[in-house]
mmCIF file of C-alpha atoms and ligand atoms in Angstrom:
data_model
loop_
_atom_site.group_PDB
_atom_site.id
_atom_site.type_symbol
_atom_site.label_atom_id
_atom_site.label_comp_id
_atom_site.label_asym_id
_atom_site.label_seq_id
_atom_site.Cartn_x
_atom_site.Cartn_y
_atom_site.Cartn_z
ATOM 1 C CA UNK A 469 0.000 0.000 0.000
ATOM 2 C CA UNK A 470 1.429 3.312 -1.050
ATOM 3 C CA UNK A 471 0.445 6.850 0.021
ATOM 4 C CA UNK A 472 0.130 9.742 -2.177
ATOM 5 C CA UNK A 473 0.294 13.344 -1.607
ATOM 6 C CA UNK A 474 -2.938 15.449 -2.513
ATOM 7 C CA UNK A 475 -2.463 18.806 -2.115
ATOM 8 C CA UNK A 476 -6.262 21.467 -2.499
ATOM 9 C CA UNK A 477 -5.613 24.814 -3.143
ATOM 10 C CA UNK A 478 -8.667 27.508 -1.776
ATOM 11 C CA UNK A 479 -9.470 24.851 0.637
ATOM 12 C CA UNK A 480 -11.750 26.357 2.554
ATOM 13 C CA UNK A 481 -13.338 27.658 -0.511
ATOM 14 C CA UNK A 482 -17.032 26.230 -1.444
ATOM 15 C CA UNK A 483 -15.433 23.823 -4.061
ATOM 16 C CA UNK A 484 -12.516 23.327 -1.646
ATOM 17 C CA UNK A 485 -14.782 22.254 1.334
ATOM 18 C CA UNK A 486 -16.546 19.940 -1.255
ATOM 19 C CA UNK A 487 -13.382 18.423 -2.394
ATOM 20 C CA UNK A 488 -11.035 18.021 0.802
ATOM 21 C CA UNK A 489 -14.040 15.507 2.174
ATOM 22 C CA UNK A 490 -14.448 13.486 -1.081
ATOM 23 C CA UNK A 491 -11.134 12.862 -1.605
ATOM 24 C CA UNK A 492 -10.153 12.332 2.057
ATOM 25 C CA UNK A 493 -13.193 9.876 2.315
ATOM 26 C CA UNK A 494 -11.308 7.325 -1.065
ATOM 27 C CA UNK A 495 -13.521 8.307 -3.401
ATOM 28 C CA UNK A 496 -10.852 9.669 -6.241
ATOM 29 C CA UNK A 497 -8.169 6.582 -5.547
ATOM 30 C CA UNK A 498 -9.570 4.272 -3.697
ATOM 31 C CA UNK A 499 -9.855 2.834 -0.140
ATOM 32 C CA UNK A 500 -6.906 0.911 -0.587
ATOM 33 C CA UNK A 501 -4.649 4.161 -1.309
ATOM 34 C CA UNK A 502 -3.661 6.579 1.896
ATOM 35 C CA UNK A 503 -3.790 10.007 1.681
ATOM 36 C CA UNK A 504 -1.307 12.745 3.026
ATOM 37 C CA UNK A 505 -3.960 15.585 2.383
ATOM 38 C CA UNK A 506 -2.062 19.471 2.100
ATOM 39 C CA UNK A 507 -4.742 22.638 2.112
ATOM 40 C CA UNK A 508 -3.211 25.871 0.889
ATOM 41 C CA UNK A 509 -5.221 28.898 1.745
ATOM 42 C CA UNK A 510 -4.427 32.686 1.705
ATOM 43 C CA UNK A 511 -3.628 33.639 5.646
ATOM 44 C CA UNK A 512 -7.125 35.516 5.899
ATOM 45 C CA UNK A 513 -8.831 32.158 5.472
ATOM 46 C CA UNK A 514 -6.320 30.154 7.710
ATOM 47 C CA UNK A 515 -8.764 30.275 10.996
ATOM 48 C CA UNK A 516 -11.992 28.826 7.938
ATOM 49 C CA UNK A 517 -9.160 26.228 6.656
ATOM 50 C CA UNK A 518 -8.438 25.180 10.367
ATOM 51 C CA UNK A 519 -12.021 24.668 11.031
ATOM 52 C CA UNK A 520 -12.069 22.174 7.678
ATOM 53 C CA UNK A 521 -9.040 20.342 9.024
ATOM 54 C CA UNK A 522 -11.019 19.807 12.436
ATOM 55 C CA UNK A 523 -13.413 18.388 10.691
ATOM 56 C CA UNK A 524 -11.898 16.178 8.376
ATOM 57 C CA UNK A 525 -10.676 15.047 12.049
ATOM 58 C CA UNK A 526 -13.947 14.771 12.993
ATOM 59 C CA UNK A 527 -14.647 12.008 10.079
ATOM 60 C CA UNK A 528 -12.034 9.457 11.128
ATOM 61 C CA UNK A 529 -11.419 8.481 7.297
ATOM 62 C CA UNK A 530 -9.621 5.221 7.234
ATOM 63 C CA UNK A 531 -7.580 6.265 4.089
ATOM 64 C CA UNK A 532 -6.434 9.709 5.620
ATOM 65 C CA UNK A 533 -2.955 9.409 6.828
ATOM 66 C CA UNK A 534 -2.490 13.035 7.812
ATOM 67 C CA UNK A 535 -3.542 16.568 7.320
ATOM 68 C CA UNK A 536 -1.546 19.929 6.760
ATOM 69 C CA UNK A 537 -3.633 23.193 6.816
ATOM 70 C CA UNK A 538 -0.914 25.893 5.577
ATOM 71 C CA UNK A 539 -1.173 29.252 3.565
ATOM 72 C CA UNK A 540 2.304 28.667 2.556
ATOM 73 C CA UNK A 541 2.838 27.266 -0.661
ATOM 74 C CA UNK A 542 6.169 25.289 -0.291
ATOM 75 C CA UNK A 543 5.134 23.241 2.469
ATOM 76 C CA UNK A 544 1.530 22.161 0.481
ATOM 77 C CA UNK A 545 3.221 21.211 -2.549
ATOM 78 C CA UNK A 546 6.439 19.041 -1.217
ATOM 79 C CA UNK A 547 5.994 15.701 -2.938
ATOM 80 C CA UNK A 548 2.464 16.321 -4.073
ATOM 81 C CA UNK A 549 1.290 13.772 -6.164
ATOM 82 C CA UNK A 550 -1.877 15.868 -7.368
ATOM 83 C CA UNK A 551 -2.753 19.045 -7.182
ATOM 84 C CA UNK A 552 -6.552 20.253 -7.467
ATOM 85 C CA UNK A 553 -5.738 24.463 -7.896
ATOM 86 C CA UNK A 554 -8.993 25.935 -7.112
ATOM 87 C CA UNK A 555 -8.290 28.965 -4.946
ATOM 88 C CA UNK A 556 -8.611 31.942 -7.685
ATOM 89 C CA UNK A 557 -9.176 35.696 -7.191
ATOM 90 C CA UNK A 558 -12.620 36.345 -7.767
ATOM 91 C CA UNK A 559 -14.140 38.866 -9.580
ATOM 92 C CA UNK A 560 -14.497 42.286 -7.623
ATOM 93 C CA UNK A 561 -17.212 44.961 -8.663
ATOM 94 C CA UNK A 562 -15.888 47.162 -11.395
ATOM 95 C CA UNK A 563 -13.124 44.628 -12.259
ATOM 96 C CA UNK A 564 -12.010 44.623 -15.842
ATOM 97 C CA UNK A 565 -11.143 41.144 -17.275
ATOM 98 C CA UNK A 566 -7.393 42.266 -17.943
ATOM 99 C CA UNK A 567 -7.075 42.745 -14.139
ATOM 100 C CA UNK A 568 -8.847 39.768 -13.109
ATOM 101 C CA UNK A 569 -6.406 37.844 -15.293
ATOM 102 C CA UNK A 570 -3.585 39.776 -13.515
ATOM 103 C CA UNK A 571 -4.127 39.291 -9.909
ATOM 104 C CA UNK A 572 -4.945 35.540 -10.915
ATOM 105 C CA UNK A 573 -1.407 35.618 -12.906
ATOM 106 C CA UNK A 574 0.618 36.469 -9.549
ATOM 107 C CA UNK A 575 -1.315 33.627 -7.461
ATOM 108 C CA UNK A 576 -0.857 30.878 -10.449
ATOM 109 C CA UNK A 577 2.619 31.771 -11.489
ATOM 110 C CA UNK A 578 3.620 31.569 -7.511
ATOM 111 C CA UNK A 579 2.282 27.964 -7.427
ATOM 112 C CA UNK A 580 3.902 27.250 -10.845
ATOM 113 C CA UNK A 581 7.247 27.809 -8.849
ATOM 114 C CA UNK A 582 6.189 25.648 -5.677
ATOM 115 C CA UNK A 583 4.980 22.925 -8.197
ATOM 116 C CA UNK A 584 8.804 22.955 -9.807
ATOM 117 C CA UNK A 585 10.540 23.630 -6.858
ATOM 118 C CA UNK A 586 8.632 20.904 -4.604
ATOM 119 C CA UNK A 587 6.455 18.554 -6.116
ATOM 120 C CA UNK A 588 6.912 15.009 -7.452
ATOM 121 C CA UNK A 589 8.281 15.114 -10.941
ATOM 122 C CA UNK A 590 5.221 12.830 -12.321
ATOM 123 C CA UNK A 591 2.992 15.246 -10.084
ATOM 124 C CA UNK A 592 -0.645 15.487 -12.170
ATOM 125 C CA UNK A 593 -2.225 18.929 -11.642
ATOM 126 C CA UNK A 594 -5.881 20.249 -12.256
ATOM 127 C CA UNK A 595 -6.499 23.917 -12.392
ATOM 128 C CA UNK A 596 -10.294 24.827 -11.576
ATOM 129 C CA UNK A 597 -9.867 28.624 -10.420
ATOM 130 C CA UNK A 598 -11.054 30.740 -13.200
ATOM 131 C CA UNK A 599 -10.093 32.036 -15.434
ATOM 132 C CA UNK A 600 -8.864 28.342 -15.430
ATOM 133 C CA UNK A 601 -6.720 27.309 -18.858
ATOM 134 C CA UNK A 602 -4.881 30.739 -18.711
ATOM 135 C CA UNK A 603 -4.069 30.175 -15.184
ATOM 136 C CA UNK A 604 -2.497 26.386 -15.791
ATOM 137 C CA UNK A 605 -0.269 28.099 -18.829
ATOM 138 C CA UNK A 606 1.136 29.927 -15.869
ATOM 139 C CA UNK A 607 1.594 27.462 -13.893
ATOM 140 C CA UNK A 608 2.825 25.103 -16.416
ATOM 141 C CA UNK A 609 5.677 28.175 -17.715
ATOM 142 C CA UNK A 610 6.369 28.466 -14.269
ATOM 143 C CA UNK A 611 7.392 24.750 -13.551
ATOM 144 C CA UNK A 612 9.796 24.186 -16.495
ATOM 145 C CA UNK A 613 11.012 21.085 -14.511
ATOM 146 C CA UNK A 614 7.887 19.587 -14.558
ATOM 147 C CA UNK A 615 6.371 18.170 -17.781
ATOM 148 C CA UNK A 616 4.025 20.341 -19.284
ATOM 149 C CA UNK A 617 1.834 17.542 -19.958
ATOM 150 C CA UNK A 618 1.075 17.305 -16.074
ATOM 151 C CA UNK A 619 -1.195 20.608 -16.503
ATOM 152 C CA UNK A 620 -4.642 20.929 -17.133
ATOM 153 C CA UNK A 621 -8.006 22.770 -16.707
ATOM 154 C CA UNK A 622 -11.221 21.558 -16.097
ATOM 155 C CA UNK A 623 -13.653 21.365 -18.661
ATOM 156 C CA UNK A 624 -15.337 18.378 -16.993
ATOM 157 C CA UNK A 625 -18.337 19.992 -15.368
ATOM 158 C CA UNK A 626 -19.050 21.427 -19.031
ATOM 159 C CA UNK A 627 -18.534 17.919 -20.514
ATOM 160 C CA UNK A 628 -21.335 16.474 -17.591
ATOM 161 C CA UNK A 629 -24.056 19.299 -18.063
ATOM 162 C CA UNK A 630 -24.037 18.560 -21.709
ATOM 163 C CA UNK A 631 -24.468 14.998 -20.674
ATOM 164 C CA UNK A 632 -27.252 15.791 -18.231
ATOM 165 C CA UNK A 633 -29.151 18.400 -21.125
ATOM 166 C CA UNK A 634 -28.730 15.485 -23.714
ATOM 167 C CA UNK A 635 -30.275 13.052 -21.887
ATOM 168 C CA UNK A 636 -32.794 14.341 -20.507
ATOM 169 C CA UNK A 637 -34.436 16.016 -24.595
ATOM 170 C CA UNK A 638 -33.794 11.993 -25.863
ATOM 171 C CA UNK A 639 -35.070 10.224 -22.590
ATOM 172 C CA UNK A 640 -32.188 8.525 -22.222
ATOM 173 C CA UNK A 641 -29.305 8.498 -19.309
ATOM 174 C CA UNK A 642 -26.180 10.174 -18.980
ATOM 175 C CA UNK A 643 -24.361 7.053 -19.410
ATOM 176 C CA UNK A 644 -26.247 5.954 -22.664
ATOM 177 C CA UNK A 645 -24.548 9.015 -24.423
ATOM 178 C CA UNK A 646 -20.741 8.825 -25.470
ATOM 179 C CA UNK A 647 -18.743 10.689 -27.450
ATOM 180 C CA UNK A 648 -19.211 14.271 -26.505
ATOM 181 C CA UNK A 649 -16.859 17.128 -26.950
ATOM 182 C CA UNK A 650 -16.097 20.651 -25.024
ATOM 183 C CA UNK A 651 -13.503 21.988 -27.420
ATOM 184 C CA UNK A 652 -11.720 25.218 -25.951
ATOM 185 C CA UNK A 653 -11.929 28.013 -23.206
ATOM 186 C CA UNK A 654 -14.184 27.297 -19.886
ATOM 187 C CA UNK A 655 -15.859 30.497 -20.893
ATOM 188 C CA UNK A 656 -19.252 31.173 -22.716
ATOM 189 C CA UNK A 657 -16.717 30.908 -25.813
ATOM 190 C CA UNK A 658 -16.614 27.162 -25.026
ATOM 191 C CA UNK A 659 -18.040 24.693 -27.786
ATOM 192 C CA UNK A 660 -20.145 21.714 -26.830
ATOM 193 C CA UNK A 661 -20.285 20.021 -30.125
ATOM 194 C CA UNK A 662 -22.236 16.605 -30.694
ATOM 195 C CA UNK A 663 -21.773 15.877 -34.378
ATOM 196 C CA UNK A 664 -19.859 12.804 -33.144
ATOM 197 C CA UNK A 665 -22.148 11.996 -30.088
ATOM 198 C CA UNK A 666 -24.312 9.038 -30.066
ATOM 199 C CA UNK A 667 -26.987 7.793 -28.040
ATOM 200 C CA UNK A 668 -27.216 4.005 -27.974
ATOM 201 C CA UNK A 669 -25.530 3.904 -30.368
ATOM 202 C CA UNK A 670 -27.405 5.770 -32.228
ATOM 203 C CA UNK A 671 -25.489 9.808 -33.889
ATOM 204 C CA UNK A 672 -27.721 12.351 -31.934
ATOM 205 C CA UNK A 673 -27.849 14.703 -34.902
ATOM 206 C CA UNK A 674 -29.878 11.780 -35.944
ATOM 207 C CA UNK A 675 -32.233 12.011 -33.399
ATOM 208 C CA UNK A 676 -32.323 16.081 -32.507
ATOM 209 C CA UNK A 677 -33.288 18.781 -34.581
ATOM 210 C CA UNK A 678 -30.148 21.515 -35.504
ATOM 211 C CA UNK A 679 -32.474 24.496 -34.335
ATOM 212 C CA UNK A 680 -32.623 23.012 -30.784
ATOM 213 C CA UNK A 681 -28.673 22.091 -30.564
ATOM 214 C CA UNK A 682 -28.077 25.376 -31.874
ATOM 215 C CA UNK A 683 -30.546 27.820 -30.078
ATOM 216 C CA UNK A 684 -31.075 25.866 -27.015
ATOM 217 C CA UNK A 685 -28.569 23.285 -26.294
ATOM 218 C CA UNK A 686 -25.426 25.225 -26.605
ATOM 219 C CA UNK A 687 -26.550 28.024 -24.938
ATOM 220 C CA UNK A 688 -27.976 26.762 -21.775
ATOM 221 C CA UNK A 689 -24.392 24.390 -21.560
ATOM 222 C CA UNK A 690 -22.545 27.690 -21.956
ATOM 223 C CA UNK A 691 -24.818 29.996 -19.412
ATOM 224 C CA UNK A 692 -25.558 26.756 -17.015
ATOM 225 C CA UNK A 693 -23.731 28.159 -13.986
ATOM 226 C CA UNK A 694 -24.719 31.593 -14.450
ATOM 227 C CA UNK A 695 -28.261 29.848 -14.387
ATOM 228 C CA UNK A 696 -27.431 28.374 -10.994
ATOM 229 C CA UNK A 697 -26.070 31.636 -9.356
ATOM 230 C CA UNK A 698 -28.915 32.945 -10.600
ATOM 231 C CA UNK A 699 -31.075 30.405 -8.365
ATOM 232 C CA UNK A 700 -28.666 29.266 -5.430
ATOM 233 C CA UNK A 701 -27.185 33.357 -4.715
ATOM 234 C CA UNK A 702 -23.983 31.430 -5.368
ATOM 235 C CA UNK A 703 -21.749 29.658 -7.678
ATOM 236 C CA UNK A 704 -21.845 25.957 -8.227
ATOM 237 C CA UNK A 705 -19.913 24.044 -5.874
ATOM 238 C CA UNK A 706 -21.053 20.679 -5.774
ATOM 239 C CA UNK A 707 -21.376 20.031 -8.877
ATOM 240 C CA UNK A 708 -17.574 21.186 -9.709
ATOM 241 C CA UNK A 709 -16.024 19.559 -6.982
ATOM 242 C CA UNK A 710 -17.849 16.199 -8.584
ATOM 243 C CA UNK A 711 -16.306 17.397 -11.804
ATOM 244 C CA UNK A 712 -12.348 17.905 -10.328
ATOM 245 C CA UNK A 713 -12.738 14.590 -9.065
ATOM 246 C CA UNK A 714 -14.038 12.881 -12.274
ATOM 247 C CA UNK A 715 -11.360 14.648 -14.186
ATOM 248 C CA UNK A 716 -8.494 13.538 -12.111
ATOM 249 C CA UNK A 717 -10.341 9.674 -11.571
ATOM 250 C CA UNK A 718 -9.933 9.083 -15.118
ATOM 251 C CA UNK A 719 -7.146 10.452 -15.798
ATOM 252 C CA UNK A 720 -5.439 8.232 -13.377
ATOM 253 C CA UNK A 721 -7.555 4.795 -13.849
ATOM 254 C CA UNK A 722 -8.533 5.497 -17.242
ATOM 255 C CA UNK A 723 -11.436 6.795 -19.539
ATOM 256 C CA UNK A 724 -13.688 3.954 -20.554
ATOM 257 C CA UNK A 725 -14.291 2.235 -23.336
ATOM 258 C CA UNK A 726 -15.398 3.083 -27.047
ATOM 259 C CA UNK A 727 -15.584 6.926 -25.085
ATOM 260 C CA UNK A 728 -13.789 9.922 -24.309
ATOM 261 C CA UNK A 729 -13.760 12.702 -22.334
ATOM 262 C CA UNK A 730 -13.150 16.775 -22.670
ATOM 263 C CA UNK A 731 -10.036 17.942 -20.701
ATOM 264 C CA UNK A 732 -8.238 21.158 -21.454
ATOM 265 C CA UNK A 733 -4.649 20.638 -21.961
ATOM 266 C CA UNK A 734 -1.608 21.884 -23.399
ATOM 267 C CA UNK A 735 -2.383 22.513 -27.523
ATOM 268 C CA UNK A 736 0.368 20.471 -29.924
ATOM 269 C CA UNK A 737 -1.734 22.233 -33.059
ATOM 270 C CA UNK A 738 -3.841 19.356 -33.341
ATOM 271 C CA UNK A 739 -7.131 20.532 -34.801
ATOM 272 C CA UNK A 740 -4.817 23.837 -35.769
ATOM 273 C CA UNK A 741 -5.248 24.776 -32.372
ATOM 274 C CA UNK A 742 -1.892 26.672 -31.668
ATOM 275 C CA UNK A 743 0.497 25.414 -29.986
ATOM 276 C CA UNK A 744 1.287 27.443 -26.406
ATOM 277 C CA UNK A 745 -2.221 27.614 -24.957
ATOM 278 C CA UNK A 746 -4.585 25.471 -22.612
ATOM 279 C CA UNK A 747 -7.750 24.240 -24.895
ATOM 280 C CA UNK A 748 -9.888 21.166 -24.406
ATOM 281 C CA UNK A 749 -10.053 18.335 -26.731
ATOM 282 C CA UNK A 750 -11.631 14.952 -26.909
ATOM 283 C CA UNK A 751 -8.989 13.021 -25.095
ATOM 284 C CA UNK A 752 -8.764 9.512 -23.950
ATOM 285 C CA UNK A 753 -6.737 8.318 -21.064
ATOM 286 C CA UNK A 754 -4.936 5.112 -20.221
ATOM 287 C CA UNK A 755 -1.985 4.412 -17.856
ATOM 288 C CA UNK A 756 -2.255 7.768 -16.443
ATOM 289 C CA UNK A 757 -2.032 9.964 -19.354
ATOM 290 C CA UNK A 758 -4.170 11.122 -22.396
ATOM 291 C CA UNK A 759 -4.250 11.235 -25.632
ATOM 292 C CA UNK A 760 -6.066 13.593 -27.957
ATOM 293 C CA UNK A 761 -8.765 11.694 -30.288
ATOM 294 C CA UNK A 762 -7.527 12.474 -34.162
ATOM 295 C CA UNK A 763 -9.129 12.528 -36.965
ATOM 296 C CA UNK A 764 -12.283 13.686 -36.127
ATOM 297 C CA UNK A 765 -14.587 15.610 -38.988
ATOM 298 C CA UNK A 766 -14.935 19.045 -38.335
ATOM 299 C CA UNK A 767 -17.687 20.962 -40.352
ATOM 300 C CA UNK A 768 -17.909 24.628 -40.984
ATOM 301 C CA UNK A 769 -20.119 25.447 -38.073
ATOM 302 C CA UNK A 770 -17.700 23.465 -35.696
ATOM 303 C CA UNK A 771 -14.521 25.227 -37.323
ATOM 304 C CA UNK A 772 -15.688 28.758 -36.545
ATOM 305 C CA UNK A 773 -16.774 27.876 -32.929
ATOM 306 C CA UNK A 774 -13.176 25.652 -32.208
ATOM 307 C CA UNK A 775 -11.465 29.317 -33.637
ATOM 308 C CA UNK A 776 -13.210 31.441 -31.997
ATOM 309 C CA UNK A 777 -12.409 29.880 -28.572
ATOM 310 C CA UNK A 778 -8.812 29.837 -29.902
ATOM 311 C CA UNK A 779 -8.718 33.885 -30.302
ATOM 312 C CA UNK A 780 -10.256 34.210 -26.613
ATOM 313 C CA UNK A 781 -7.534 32.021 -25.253
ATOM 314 C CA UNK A 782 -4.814 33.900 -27.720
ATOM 315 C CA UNK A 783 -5.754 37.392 -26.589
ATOM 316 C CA UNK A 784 -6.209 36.169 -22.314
ATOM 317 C CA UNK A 785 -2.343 34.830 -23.308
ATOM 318 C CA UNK A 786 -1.174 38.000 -24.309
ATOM 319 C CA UNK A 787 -2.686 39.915 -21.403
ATOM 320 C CA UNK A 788 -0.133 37.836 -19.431
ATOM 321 C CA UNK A 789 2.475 37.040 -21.531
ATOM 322 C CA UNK A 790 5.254 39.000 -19.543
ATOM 323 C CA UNK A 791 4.718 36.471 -16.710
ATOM 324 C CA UNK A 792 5.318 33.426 -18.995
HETATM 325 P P1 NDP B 623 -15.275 28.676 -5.098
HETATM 326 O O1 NDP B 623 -14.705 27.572 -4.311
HETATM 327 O O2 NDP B 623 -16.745 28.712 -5.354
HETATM 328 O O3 NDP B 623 -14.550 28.731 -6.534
HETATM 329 C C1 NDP B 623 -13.151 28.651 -6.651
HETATM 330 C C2 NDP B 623 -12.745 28.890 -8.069
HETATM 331 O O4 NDP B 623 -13.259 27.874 -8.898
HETATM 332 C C3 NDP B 623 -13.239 30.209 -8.643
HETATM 333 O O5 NDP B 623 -12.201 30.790 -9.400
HETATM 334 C C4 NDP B 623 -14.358 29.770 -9.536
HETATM 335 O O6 NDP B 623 -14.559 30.632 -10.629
HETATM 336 C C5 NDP B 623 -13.788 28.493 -10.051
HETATM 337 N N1 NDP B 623 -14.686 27.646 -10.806
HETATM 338 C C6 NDP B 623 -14.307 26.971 -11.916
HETATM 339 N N2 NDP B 623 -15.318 26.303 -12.420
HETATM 340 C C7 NDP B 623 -16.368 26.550 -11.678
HETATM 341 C C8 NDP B 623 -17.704 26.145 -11.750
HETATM 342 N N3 NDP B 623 -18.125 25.394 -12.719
HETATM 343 N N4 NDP B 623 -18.542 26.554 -10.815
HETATM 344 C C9 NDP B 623 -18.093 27.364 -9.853
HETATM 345 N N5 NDP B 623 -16.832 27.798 -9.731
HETATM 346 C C10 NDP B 623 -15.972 27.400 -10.644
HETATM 347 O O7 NDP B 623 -14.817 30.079 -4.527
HETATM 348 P P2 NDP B 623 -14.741 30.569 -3.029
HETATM 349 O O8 NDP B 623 -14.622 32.058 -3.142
HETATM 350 O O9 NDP B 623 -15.772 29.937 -2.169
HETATM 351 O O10 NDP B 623 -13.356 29.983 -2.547
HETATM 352 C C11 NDP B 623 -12.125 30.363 -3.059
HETATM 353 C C12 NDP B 623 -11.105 30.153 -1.967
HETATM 354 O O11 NDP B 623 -9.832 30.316 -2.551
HETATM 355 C C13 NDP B 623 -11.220 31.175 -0.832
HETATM 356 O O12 NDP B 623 -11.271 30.471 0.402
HETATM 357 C C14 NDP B 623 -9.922 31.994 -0.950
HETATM 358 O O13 NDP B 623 -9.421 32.366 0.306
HETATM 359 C C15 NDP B 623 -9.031 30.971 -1.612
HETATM 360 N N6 NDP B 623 -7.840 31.446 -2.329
HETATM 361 C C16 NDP B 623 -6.716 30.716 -2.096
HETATM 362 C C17 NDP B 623 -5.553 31.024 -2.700
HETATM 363 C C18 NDP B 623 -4.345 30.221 -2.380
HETATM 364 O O14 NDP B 623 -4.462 29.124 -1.865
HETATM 365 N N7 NDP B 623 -3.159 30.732 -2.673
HETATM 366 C C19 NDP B 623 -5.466 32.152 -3.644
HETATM 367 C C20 NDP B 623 -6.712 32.840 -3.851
HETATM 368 C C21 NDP B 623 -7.855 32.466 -3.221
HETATM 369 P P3 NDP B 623 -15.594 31.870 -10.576
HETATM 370 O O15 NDP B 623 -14.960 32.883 -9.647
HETATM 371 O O16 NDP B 623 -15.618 32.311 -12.010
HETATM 372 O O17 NDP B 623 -16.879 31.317 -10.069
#
């Protein structure tokens, strides 16, 4: 039995809270894997991120080895194994985007440089903090050490809510439908795209009119959590947290069969996607890393939606580029 080294950053955070008792409680490796669990938090929220650690106590999990509530960044990240990066500046009133990509630059290149300084080499990190691919290209120029292939950004809670829209219009269940993509930025600019989805077996576009993918479907995927906020007074947590976990889970054990998944990762122009920024692609995973799917058809419509992701992600790089 071995123990890894899972480090949450924002851990006292909604999705942080969410995540430090899922993961502490076996449910990303397994209840035959212990857990040295590491909570980063800025030192304003170190008296909330004490209170967590209590009660992660308080839960006697028979997989938790120990627990390390710290708001500095070299002690969370020695020998972490994985790294869920959720802590993010939010979004103040009158904020423009260029600073919110700024402040989130400083926090994200910092824990680039703990990554590379302290982590396992084969470390596997998720970024979740928005804006979330731009802030694992910092990280990942940050760590040169570390290969850039261990960064990503979560695209996974897009990936599920298309699930859950799709099968609910064809009566089916999430797990009847395979072969959906999120191609790009987790933004509104991100493209849900079921031309090579099936349910049953059976091609959606098949099965769904064009006018209700278009008009319906991709919009309420791309303005889902501003739906939520709308209803809850605050952002999804839950259902993110249940995202991060499925992200990492297959990445580590595997995506299943005759399937794939959407995970934003470093570009290698597949797709022409250029090279040097975080974008999601339909990946499958096996022995703990992924693989984008090739040779997929892309039609006009899908062309102009995976480009126009491209020149959000192309122009959020260049607000930052002097910290790359
Ligand atoms: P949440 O836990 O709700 O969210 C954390 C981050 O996840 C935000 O950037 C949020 O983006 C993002 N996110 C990505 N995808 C989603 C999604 N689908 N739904 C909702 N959120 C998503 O924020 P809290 O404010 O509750 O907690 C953040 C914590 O991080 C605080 O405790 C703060 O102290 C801490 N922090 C820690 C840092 C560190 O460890 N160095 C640095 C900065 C902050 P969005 O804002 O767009 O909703």
């Amino acid at each position: 039995m071995s123990i890894k080294t899972i480090t949450i950053t924002g851990a006292a955070g909604q999705i942080g809270y969410q995540l430090a008792f899922r993961i502490a409680s076996g449910q990303l490796l397994g209840q035959e894997e212990k857990i040295n669990l590491k909570l980063l938090e800025i030192p304003a929220a170190l008296d909330a991120l004490n209170g967590v650690a209590m009660e992660l106590d308080d839960c006697a999990f028979p997989c938790l080895e120990t627990i390390t509530a710290t708001d500095n960044a070299s002690v969370a990240f020695q020998d972490c194994d994985y790294a869920f990066l959720v802590g993010a500046k939010p979004r103040g009133p009158g904020m423009e985007r260029s600073d919110l990509l700024l402040g989130n630059a400083e926090i994200f290149s910092a824990q680039g440089k703990a990554i590379n300084a302290y982590a396992n080499r084969n470390i596997k990190v998720l970024v979740v903090g928005n804006p979330a691919n731009t802030n694992a290209l910092i990280a990942m120029s940050n760590a040169p050490e570390i290969s850039p292939n261990s960064f990503t950004a979560m695209m996974r809670l897009d990936h599920n809510r298309a699930l859950a829209q799709l099968a609910a219009k064809t009566d089916a269940h999430v797990t009847d439908i395979k072969k959906l993509t999120i191609w790009g930025n987790h933004s509104t600019m991100q493209y849900p795209d079921i031309y090579h989805a099936t349910v049953n077996d059976q091609k959606v576009i098949n099965l769904i009119s064009l006018d209700w993918i278009k008009n319906t479907f991709i919009p309420s995927v791309q303005q889902r959590g501003a739906q939520i906020i709308k209803l809850r007074g605050l952002s999804s947590a839950a259902s993110a947290a249940s995202a991060a976990m499925d992200h990492v889970r297959d990445w580590v054990f595997g995506t299943a069969d005759n399937n794939w998944i959407s995970m934003a990762i470093p570009s290698d122009g597949s797709y022409g996607i250029s090279e040097g920024i975080i974008y999601s692609f339909p990946v499958i995973c096996t022995n703990g890393s992924y693989e984008i799917v090739q040779a997929l058809e892309i039609n006009e419509f899908s062309e102009i939606c995976l480009k126009a992701s491209e020149a959000e992600l192309l122009e959020e790089r260049k607000a930052i580029e002097h910290l790359l």
